[in-house]
Short mmCIF file of C-alpha atoms and ligand atoms in Angstrom, two decimals:
data_model
loop_
_atom_site.label_atom_id
_atom_site.label_comp_id
_atom_site.label_asym_id
_atom_site.label_seq_id
_atom_site.Cartn_x
_atom_site.Cartn_y
_atom_site.Cartn_z
CA MET A 308 0.05 -0.04 0.12
CA LYS A 309 1.37 3.33 -0.86
CA ASP A 310 2.00 5.99 1.87
CA PHE A 311 -0.69 8.61 1.98
CA SER A 312 -1.34 11.77 4.36
CA TYR A 313 -4.33 11.89 6.49
CA VAL A 314 -6.49 15.17 7.26
CA ASN A 315 -9.37 15.37 9.56
CA ALA A 316 -11.73 17.86 7.99
CA ALA A 317 -13.14 20.12 10.71
CA ASP A 318 -15.91 21.59 8.30
CA THR A 319 -17.34 21.30 4.93
CA GLU A 320 -15.17 24.13 3.49
CA THR A 321 -11.97 22.32 4.55
CA ALA A 322 -13.16 19.02 2.96
CA LEU A 323 -13.89 20.99 -0.33
CA ALA A 324 -10.49 22.81 -0.30
CA ALA A 325 -8.82 19.44 0.36
CA LEU A 326 -10.50 17.95 -2.80
CA ARG A 327 -8.70 20.67 -4.87
CA THR A 328 -5.46 18.68 -4.22
CA HIS A 329 -4.77 16.04 -6.73
CA GLY A 330 -5.22 12.43 -5.36
CA THR A 331 -7.72 13.08 -2.64
CA GLN A 332 -10.14 10.63 -1.47
CA LEU A 333 -12.74 11.18 0.98
CA LEU A 334 -13.29 8.82 4.01
CA ALA A 335 -16.33 8.02 5.47
CA GLY A 336 -17.27 4.74 7.05
CA GLY A 337 -14.13 3.31 5.02
CA THR A 338 -15.78 -0.04 4.46
CA GLU A 339 -15.22 0.39 0.60
CA LEU A 340 -12.23 2.61 0.54
CA LEU A 341 -10.02 0.44 2.83
CA ASN A 342 -10.58 -2.54 0.40
CA TRP A 343 -9.70 -0.44 -2.54
CA LEU A 344 -6.32 0.56 -0.84
CA LYS A 345 -5.56 -2.88 0.06
CA GLU A 346 -6.50 -4.23 -3.42
CA GLY A 347 -4.52 -1.58 -5.31
CA ILE A 348 -7.66 -0.14 -6.93
CA GLU A 349 -6.95 3.25 -5.39
CA ALA A 350 -3.71 4.79 -4.33
CA PRO A 351 -4.42 8.29 -2.95
CA GLU A 352 -1.99 10.87 -1.98
CA GLN A 353 -4.21 12.07 0.89
CA LEU A 354 -7.23 10.90 2.72
CA VAL A 355 -9.71 13.36 3.97
CA ASP A 356 -11.76 12.15 7.05
CA ILE A 357 -15.09 13.75 6.80
CA THR A 358 -16.65 11.68 9.56
CA GLY A 359 -16.66 14.89 11.96
CA LEU A 360 -18.89 16.83 9.60
CA PRO A 361 -22.35 17.77 10.58
CA LEU A 362 -23.94 15.39 7.85
CA ALA A 363 -25.27 12.72 9.89
CA GLY A 364 -28.83 14.00 10.57
CA ILE A 365 -32.18 12.76 9.51
CA ALA A 366 -34.89 15.36 9.61
CA PRO A 367 -38.09 16.64 7.78
CA GLY A 368 -37.53 19.53 5.31
CA PRO A 369 -39.65 22.55 5.21
CA HIS A 370 -42.33 21.03 2.58
CA GLY A 371 -42.53 17.55 4.37
CA GLN A 372 -39.51 16.19 2.46
CA LEU A 373 -37.34 14.04 4.32
CA ARG A 374 -33.67 15.00 4.50
CA ILE A 375 -30.99 12.35 5.03
CA GLY A 376 -27.34 13.51 5.64
CA ALA A 377 -24.60 11.77 3.53
CA LEU A 378 -23.11 10.59 6.87
CA ALA A 379 -26.02 9.05 8.09
CA ARG A 380 -25.28 5.26 8.98
CA MET A 381 -27.19 2.71 6.69
CA SER A 382 -28.32 1.23 9.98
CA ASP A 383 -29.74 4.21 11.36
CA VAL A 384 -31.58 5.10 8.14
CA ALA A 385 -33.15 1.82 7.88
CA ALA A 386 -34.42 1.99 11.50
CA HIS A 387 -35.62 5.59 11.27
CA PRO A 388 -39.50 5.85 12.08
CA THR A 389 -40.44 8.12 9.13
CA VAL A 390 -38.31 6.01 6.88
CA VAL A 391 -39.85 2.63 7.99
CA ARG A 392 -43.47 4.23 7.70
CA GLU A 393 -43.33 6.51 4.60
CA HIS A 394 -40.63 4.83 2.51
CA PRO A 395 -40.32 1.10 3.38
CA ALA A 396 -38.65 0.29 0.14
CA LEU A 397 -35.67 2.40 1.33
CA ALA A 398 -35.75 0.56 4.70
CA GLU A 399 -35.66 -2.80 3.04
CA SER A 400 -32.96 -1.91 0.46
CA LEU A 401 -30.59 -0.84 3.25
CA LEU A 402 -31.57 -3.97 5.59
CA LEU A 403 -31.03 -6.41 2.65
CA SER A 404 -27.54 -4.73 2.01
CA ALA A 405 -24.18 -6.04 3.42
CA SER A 406 -24.08 -7.21 7.02
CA ALA A 407 -25.21 -5.84 10.35
CA GLN A 408 -21.66 -4.74 11.00
CA LEU A 409 -21.03 -3.13 7.88
CA ARG A 410 -24.34 -1.38 8.02
CA ASN A 411 -23.28 0.33 11.44
CA MET A 412 -20.18 1.68 9.89
CA ALA A 413 -21.19 2.33 6.24
CA THR A 414 -22.80 5.81 5.29
CA ILE A 415 -25.26 6.73 2.63
CA GLY A 416 -22.93 9.07 0.70
CA GLY A 417 -20.30 6.09 0.75
CA ASN A 418 -22.88 3.55 -0.48
CA LEU A 419 -23.94 5.84 -3.51
CA GLN A 420 -19.92 5.90 -4.28
CA GLN A 421 -19.30 2.29 -4.09
CA ARG A 422 -17.64 0.70 -7.24
CA THR A 423 -18.89 -2.35 -9.24
CA ARG A 424 -18.68 -5.86 -7.99
CA CYS A 425 -17.39 -6.96 -11.43
CA PRO A 426 -14.70 -9.86 -10.42
CA TYR A 427 -12.19 -8.64 -12.94
CA PHE A 428 -12.28 -5.00 -11.67
CA ARG A 429 -11.76 -6.51 -8.09
CA ALA A 430 -8.99 -8.86 -9.10
CA GLU A 431 -5.89 -9.13 -7.18
CA THR A 432 -3.70 -9.48 -10.24
CA ALA A 433 -4.26 -6.57 -12.67
CA LEU A 434 -6.50 -7.84 -15.67
CA PRO A 435 -7.90 -5.85 -18.54
CA CYS A 436 -10.51 -3.49 -17.20
CA ASN A 437 -11.28 -0.16 -18.69
CA LYS A 438 -13.09 0.98 -15.54
CA ARG A 439 -9.80 0.33 -13.40
CA ASP A 440 -7.14 0.83 -16.28
CA PRO A 441 -8.72 3.13 -18.98
CA GLY A 442 -7.89 1.58 -22.48
CA SER A 443 -6.91 -1.85 -21.14
CA GLY A 444 -9.79 -3.76 -22.47
CA CYS A 445 -12.66 -5.37 -20.77
CA ALA A 446 -11.62 -9.00 -19.36
CA ALA A 447 -15.41 -9.71 -18.68
CA LEU A 448 -16.29 -9.65 -22.21
CA GLU A 449 -12.93 -11.11 -23.54
CA SER A 450 -13.30 -14.05 -21.26
CA GLY A 451 -16.93 -14.62 -22.02
CA ASP A 452 -17.99 -14.79 -18.24
CA THR A 453 -20.91 -12.46 -18.42
CA ALA A 454 -23.30 -14.40 -16.30
CA GLU A 455 -23.83 -11.38 -13.69
CA GLN A 456 -23.25 -8.60 -15.97
CA ALA A 457 -25.75 -5.86 -17.58
CA VAL A 458 -28.45 -6.44 -19.96
CA PHE A 459 -29.33 -2.70 -20.38
CA GLY A 460 -26.87 0.37 -21.24
CA TRP A 461 -23.65 -1.62 -21.83
CA THR A 462 -21.12 -1.04 -24.36
CA PRO A 463 -18.14 -3.22 -25.45
CA ASP A 464 -16.03 -0.85 -23.16
CA CYS A 465 -17.87 -2.16 -20.04
CA VAL A 466 -20.59 -4.41 -19.32
CA ALA A 467 -20.70 -4.35 -15.49
CA THR A 468 -23.65 -3.47 -12.93
CA HIS A 469 -23.75 -1.10 -10.16
CA PRO A 470 -24.16 -2.85 -6.98
CA SER A 471 -25.90 -0.29 -4.47
CA ASP A 472 -29.25 -1.51 -3.31
CA LEU A 473 -30.03 1.92 -1.86
CA ALA A 474 -29.44 3.54 -5.26
CA VAL A 475 -32.25 1.40 -6.73
CA ALA A 476 -34.77 2.26 -4.01
CA LEU A 477 -33.88 5.91 -4.34
CA ALA A 478 -34.38 5.95 -8.10
CA ALA A 479 -37.91 4.58 -7.62
CA LEU A 480 -38.87 6.87 -4.51
CA ASP A 481 -38.15 9.90 -6.76
CA ALA A 482 -35.39 10.95 -4.47
CA THR A 483 -32.60 13.71 -4.96
CA VAL A 484 -28.99 13.56 -4.44
CA LEU A 485 -27.60 16.81 -2.72
CA LEU A 486 -24.14 17.81 -3.74
CA ARG A 487 -21.89 20.58 -2.63
CA GLY A 488 -19.00 21.95 -4.59
CA PRO A 489 -16.85 25.06 -4.98
CA GLY A 490 -19.47 26.77 -6.90
CA GLY A 491 -22.25 26.16 -4.26
CA ASP A 492 -25.04 23.48 -4.05
CA ARG A 493 -26.60 21.47 -6.57
CA ARG A 494 -29.42 18.90 -6.75
CA VAL A 495 -29.48 15.69 -9.01
CA PRO A 496 -32.32 13.46 -9.43
CA ALA A 497 -31.19 9.88 -7.88
CA ASP A 498 -32.03 8.06 -10.98
CA THR A 499 -29.39 10.15 -13.10
CA PHE A 500 -26.82 10.07 -10.41
CA HIS A 501 -24.95 7.10 -11.61
CA LEU A 502 -23.70 6.78 -15.36
CA THR A 503 -23.71 3.72 -17.86
CA PRO A 504 -20.77 3.41 -20.32
CA GLU A 505 -23.27 4.79 -22.90
CA GLN A 506 -23.07 8.15 -21.06
CA ALA A 507 -19.64 8.52 -19.89
CA PRO A 508 -16.19 6.59 -20.08
CA PRO A 509 -16.18 3.30 -17.83
CA GLU A 510 -13.88 4.85 -15.36
CA ARG A 511 -16.62 7.40 -14.57
CA HIS A 512 -19.12 5.96 -12.43
CA THR A 513 -21.40 9.02 -11.08
CA VAL A 514 -21.97 12.66 -11.98
CA LEU A 515 -20.20 13.84 -8.95
CA ALA A 516 -17.38 16.23 -9.97
CA VAL A 517 -13.76 15.59 -8.22
CA ASP A 518 -14.25 18.84 -6.28
CA GLU A 519 -17.64 17.87 -5.07
CA LEU A 520 -18.89 15.88 -2.07
CA ILE A 521 -22.41 14.38 -1.29
CA THR A 522 -24.21 16.26 1.46
CA GLY A 523 -27.24 14.15 1.59
CA ILE A 524 -30.29 13.01 -0.09
CA GLU A 525 -33.88 14.17 -0.04
CA LEU A 526 -36.99 12.30 -0.20
CA PRO A 527 -40.23 13.75 -1.56
CA GLY A 528 -43.09 14.49 1.20
CA GLY A 529 -46.42 12.64 1.06
CA GLY A 530 -44.88 9.41 1.38
CA SER A 531 -47.85 8.00 3.25
CA GLY A 532 -49.81 8.08 0.31
CA ARG A 533 -47.24 5.87 -1.63
CA LEU A 534 -46.98 2.26 -1.26
CA SER A 535 -43.41 0.78 -1.85
CA HIS A 536 -41.43 -2.47 -1.77
CA TYR A 537 -37.93 -3.38 -2.47
CA LEU A 538 -37.22 -7.07 -3.52
CA LYS A 539 -33.79 -8.44 -3.85
CA LEU A 540 -32.73 -11.76 -5.59
CA ARG A 541 -29.42 -13.26 -4.89
CA ARG A 542 -27.54 -16.42 -4.82
CA ARG A 543 -27.86 -16.69 -1.04
CA SER A 544 -30.24 -15.16 1.25
CA SER A 545 -28.01 -12.84 3.19
CA TYR A 546 -24.53 -11.00 2.83
CA GLU A 547 -24.70 -11.17 -1.06
CA PHE A 548 -25.15 -8.59 -3.88
CA ALA A 549 -28.15 -8.82 -5.99
CA LEU A 550 -28.32 -10.59 -9.10
CA VAL A 551 -31.39 -8.70 -9.81
CA SER A 552 -33.52 -6.32 -7.53
CA ALA A 553 -36.71 -4.21 -7.83
CA ALA A 554 -38.01 -1.37 -6.15
CA ALA A 555 -41.59 -0.53 -6.83
CA VAL A 556 -43.66 2.66 -5.75
CA VAL A 557 -47.33 2.86 -6.44
CA GLU A 558 -50.27 5.13 -5.72
CA LEU A 559 -53.56 3.62 -5.87
CA THR A 560 -57.40 4.81 -6.19
CA GLY A 561 -60.46 3.03 -5.57
CA GLY A 562 -62.26 2.40 -8.79
CA PRO A 563 -65.38 0.19 -10.14
CA ARG A 564 -62.95 -2.75 -10.61
CA GLY A 565 -61.14 -2.39 -7.16
CA ALA A 566 -57.89 -0.76 -6.66
CA GLU A 567 -56.45 1.05 -9.84
CA ILE A 568 -52.95 2.17 -10.32
CA VAL A 569 -52.80 6.02 -10.38
CA SER A 570 -48.97 5.97 -10.83
CA ALA A 571 -46.01 3.53 -10.51
CA ARG A 572 -42.51 3.88 -10.37
CA ILE A 573 -40.29 0.85 -11.04
CA ALA A 574 -36.33 0.79 -10.74
CA LEU A 575 -34.37 -2.39 -11.32
CA GLY A 576 -30.77 -3.17 -9.95
CA GLY A 577 -28.62 -5.77 -11.15
CA VAL A 578 -29.40 -4.98 -14.87
CA ALA A 579 -27.08 -1.89 -15.65
CA HIS A 580 -24.46 0.38 -14.22
CA ARG A 581 -27.23 2.58 -12.94
CA PRO A 582 -30.70 1.90 -11.46
CA TRP A 583 -32.78 1.08 -14.62
CA ARG A 584 -36.01 2.75 -14.67
CA LEU A 585 -38.99 0.89 -16.36
CA THR A 586 -40.50 4.06 -18.02
CA ALA A 587 -42.34 2.46 -20.84
CA ALA A 588 -43.79 -0.06 -18.07
CA GLU A 589 -44.71 2.95 -15.67
CA GLU A 590 -46.75 4.55 -18.57
CA ALA A 591 -48.42 1.10 -19.50
CA LEU A 592 -49.37 0.31 -15.72
CA ARG A 593 -51.39 3.75 -15.46
CA GLY A 594 -55.10 2.94 -15.00
CA LEU A 595 -54.68 -0.77 -14.89
CA ALA A 596 -56.55 -2.69 -12.04
CA ALA A 597 -53.76 -3.48 -9.27
CA ASP A 598 -54.93 -7.18 -9.13
CA ASP A 599 -54.78 -8.12 -12.90
CA LEU A 600 -51.92 -10.00 -13.12
CA PRO A 601 -51.67 -10.69 -16.80
CA ALA A 602 -52.07 -7.16 -17.65
CA LEU A 603 -49.39 -6.02 -14.82
CA ARG A 604 -47.06 -8.71 -16.64
CA ALA A 605 -47.77 -7.25 -19.87
CA ALA A 606 -46.99 -3.70 -18.86
CA VAL A 607 -43.60 -4.69 -17.28
CA ALA A 608 -42.68 -6.68 -20.65
CA ALA A 609 -43.17 -3.31 -22.31
CA SER A 610 -39.98 -2.16 -21.09
CA PHE A 611 -37.71 -5.07 -22.00
CA THR A 612 -37.95 -4.78 -25.73
CA ASP A 613 -34.55 -3.03 -25.80
CA ALA A 614 -32.78 -5.47 -23.48
CA ARG A 615 -29.64 -6.61 -24.78
CA PRO A 616 -28.41 -9.87 -23.00
CA LEU A 617 -24.97 -11.23 -23.06
CA PRO A 618 -24.00 -14.56 -23.93
CA ASP A 619 -24.46 -15.98 -20.17
CA ASN A 620 -27.22 -13.73 -18.89
CA ALA A 621 -30.39 -13.96 -20.80
CA TYR A 622 -31.91 -15.35 -17.66
CA LYS A 623 -31.73 -11.79 -16.15
CA ILE A 624 -34.59 -10.66 -18.62
CA GLU A 625 -37.13 -13.33 -17.13
CA LEU A 626 -36.01 -12.96 -13.69
CA ALA A 627 -35.92 -9.05 -13.83
CA GLN A 628 -39.51 -9.00 -15.16
CA ARG A 629 -40.77 -11.34 -12.45
CA ALA A 630 -39.00 -9.45 -9.95
CA ALA A 631 -40.44 -6.05 -11.06
CA VAL A 632 -44.24 -7.59 -10.94
CA ARG A 633 -43.60 -9.10 -7.57
CA ALA A 634 -42.18 -5.98 -6.10
CA LEU A 635 -45.32 -4.13 -7.57
CA ARG A 636 -47.61 -6.74 -6.12
CA ASN A 637 -46.01 -6.55 -2.63
CA ALA A 638 -46.34 -2.69 -2.62
CA VAL A 639 -49.81 -3.07 -3.53
CA ARG A 640 -50.43 -5.50 -0.69
CA ARG A 641 -49.43 -2.58 1.59
CA ARG A 642 -52.44 -0.78 1.08
CA PRO A 643 -54.33 -0.29 4.41
CA ALA A 644 -57.31 -2.62 5.07
CA ARG A 645 -60.59 -0.67 4.49
CA PRO A 646 -62.54 0.14 7.68
CA GLU A 647 -65.53 -2.29 7.88
CA ALA A 648 -68.86 -0.52 7.07
CA GLU A 649 -71.14 -0.19 10.16
CA GLY A 650 -73.46 -3.30 10.06
CA SER A 651 -71.71 -5.23 7.60
CA PRO A 652 -71.78 -9.02 7.83
CA ARG A 653 -68.83 -10.36 9.66
C1 FAD B 374 -18.62 -7.50 2.05
C2 FAD B 374 -19.52 -6.39 1.57
C3 FAD B 374 -20.78 -6.56 1.09
C4 FAD B 374 -21.52 -5.52 0.83
N1 FAD B 374 -22.78 -5.64 0.34
C5 FAD B 374 -23.44 -4.74 0.06
C6 FAD B 374 -24.93 -5.01 -0.40
O1 FAD B 374 -25.45 -6.17 -0.52
N2 FAD B 374 -25.49 -3.99 -0.91
C7 FAD B 374 -25.06 -2.72 -1.08
O2 FAD B 374 -25.76 -1.72 -1.45
N3 FAD B 374 -23.80 -2.30 -0.60
C8 FAD B 374 -23.01 -3.45 -0.19
N4 FAD B 374 -21.62 -3.36 0.39
C9 FAD B 374 -21.22 -1.86 0.10
C10 FAD B 374 -21.32 -1.01 1.29
O3 FAD B 374 -22.60 -0.63 1.55
C11 FAD B 374 -20.48 0.00 1.09
O4 FAD B 374 -19.20 -0.34 1.39
C12 FAD B 374 -20.70 1.21 1.99
O5 FAD B 374 -21.94 1.75 1.91
C13 FAD B 374 -19.72 2.36 1.88
O6 FAD B 374 -19.84 3.30 2.67
P1 FAD B 374 -18.77 3.89 3.61
O7 FAD B 374 -19.16 5.01 4.42
O8 FAD B 374 -17.93 3.06 4.26
O9 FAD B 374 -17.78 4.51 2.29
P2 FAD B 374 -15.98 4.62 2.21
O10 FAD B 374 -15.38 3.50 2.28
O11 FAD B 374 -15.61 5.60 3.51
O12 FAD B 374 -16.08 5.54 0.93
C14 FAD B 374 -16.42 4.91 -0.34
C15 FAD B 374 -16.38 6.13 -1.39
O13 FAD B 374 -17.25 6.84 -1.20
C16 FAD B 374 -16.68 8.27 -1.08
N5 FAD B 374 -17.53 9.07 -0.20
C17 FAD B 374 -17.78 8.74 0.99
N6 FAD B 374 -18.61 9.68 1.41
C18 FAD B 374 -18.76 10.62 0.39
C19 FAD B 374 -19.46 11.83 0.40
N7 FAD B 374 -20.22 12.40 1.37
N8 FAD B 374 -19.38 12.47 -0.62
C20 FAD B 374 -18.39 12.04 -1.82
N9 FAD B 374 -17.88 10.91 -1.66
C21 FAD B 374 -18.05 10.30 -0.59
C22 FAD B 374 -15.26 8.00 -0.71
O14 FAD B 374 -14.37 9.13 -1.10
C23 FAD B 374 -14.93 6.73 -1.52
O15 FAD B 374 -14.57 6.97 -2.74
C24 FAD B 374 -20.94 -4.21 0.84
C25 FAD B 374 -19.59 -3.86 1.13
C26 FAD B 374 -18.76 -5.03 1.61
C27 FAD B 374 -17.34 -4.75 2.11
S1 SF4 B 375 -17.16 -5.37 -17.10
FE1 SF4 B 375 -16.33 -3.20 -16.78
S2 SF4 B 375 -15.65 -3.47 -14.60
FE2 SF4 B 375 -15.60 -5.56 -15.69
S3 SF4 B 375 -13.69 -6.24 -16.51
FE3 SF4 B 375 -15.13 -4.96 -18.04
S4 SF4 B 375 -14.54 -2.80 -17.97
FE4 SF4 B 375 -13.83 -3.77 -16.06
#
């Protein structure tokens, strides 16, 4: 491991000033960064410890939004009463991530900035990987081992997926990522925070500039009217990244045929290098009866006409559609039971 200097940032301005020095990495929970240092993925000149910054709060905003600081721990966010009550998909995405010990250390900002789990990117011996060493090639494509790679938004330069469960839930929940840089604050919709190799060179993971930091995330108000669920499918039932995941957020109304979908938002994980919103499906779902399973399946399928499976991962197309429908139905099931009418038969 290369030597580096260590700076403890007393305030946000100090952290931002430090980011102007080439080779600086911010240190939050350290659960990703320390692995990168050991594996040689990163070799920073200086680490800037931001754990003392006042960015760990979870509090309502002026218009009923919920603001969560970038340094809030995953476990604290998952247990927060407003998150559990109004945004259960967010709590579920966090509780299904990593392990209890990691969630107690890891922060929201660090989670969004985590890197792909592509085994070639993380290999101990350097292998061709455009993400780690731009221009070196893509060992995943060259070796033909593509079982866990992307089916949307990839290019021959990189076929990796993004591993954050949290990011998928935030994309469906219409959340905003809050950033601060030398020019002030800016707000980025969560579903555009991560980049695919179609949008930027593979070594670029997110829209965060090198001189910016994440200060927090914001969830829209009125969460109690929306029903949500996060579903994660993986090779083993705990301590494992998603093969495919789905976050669904739905608003319902009572209609002549029972509950009807007023609006739906679905984001998938494990299928692209960013949370993949099913916008065609969302459009097709509007006005459908919430219990019409064949119609729900057909609506979700509308978003898969442009899927591009690789040699070993066509299974993800079926798995992802099933996950999306299941997440949607699980969200619908969260509808509060109607109070029984007086005198109605028991
Ligand atoms: C064994 C293991 C299993 C895991 N399983 C899952 C899983 O199933 N699902 C999942 O979603 N995640 C999983 N993770 C990832 C885990 O959630 C991340 O390691 C963690 O969230 C990173 O947060 P941190 O605070 O430790 O970040 P750090 O390690 O401190 O930092 C990570 C990166 O983020 C940057 N960063 C941190 N905070 C900020 C900020 N405020 N602004 C700008 N940049 C910042 C750092 O500079 C660094 O580049 C797993 C990790 C491990 C080690
Ligand atoms: S898929 Fe991306 S991360 Fe994996 S080896 Fe290829 S370039 Fe590297």
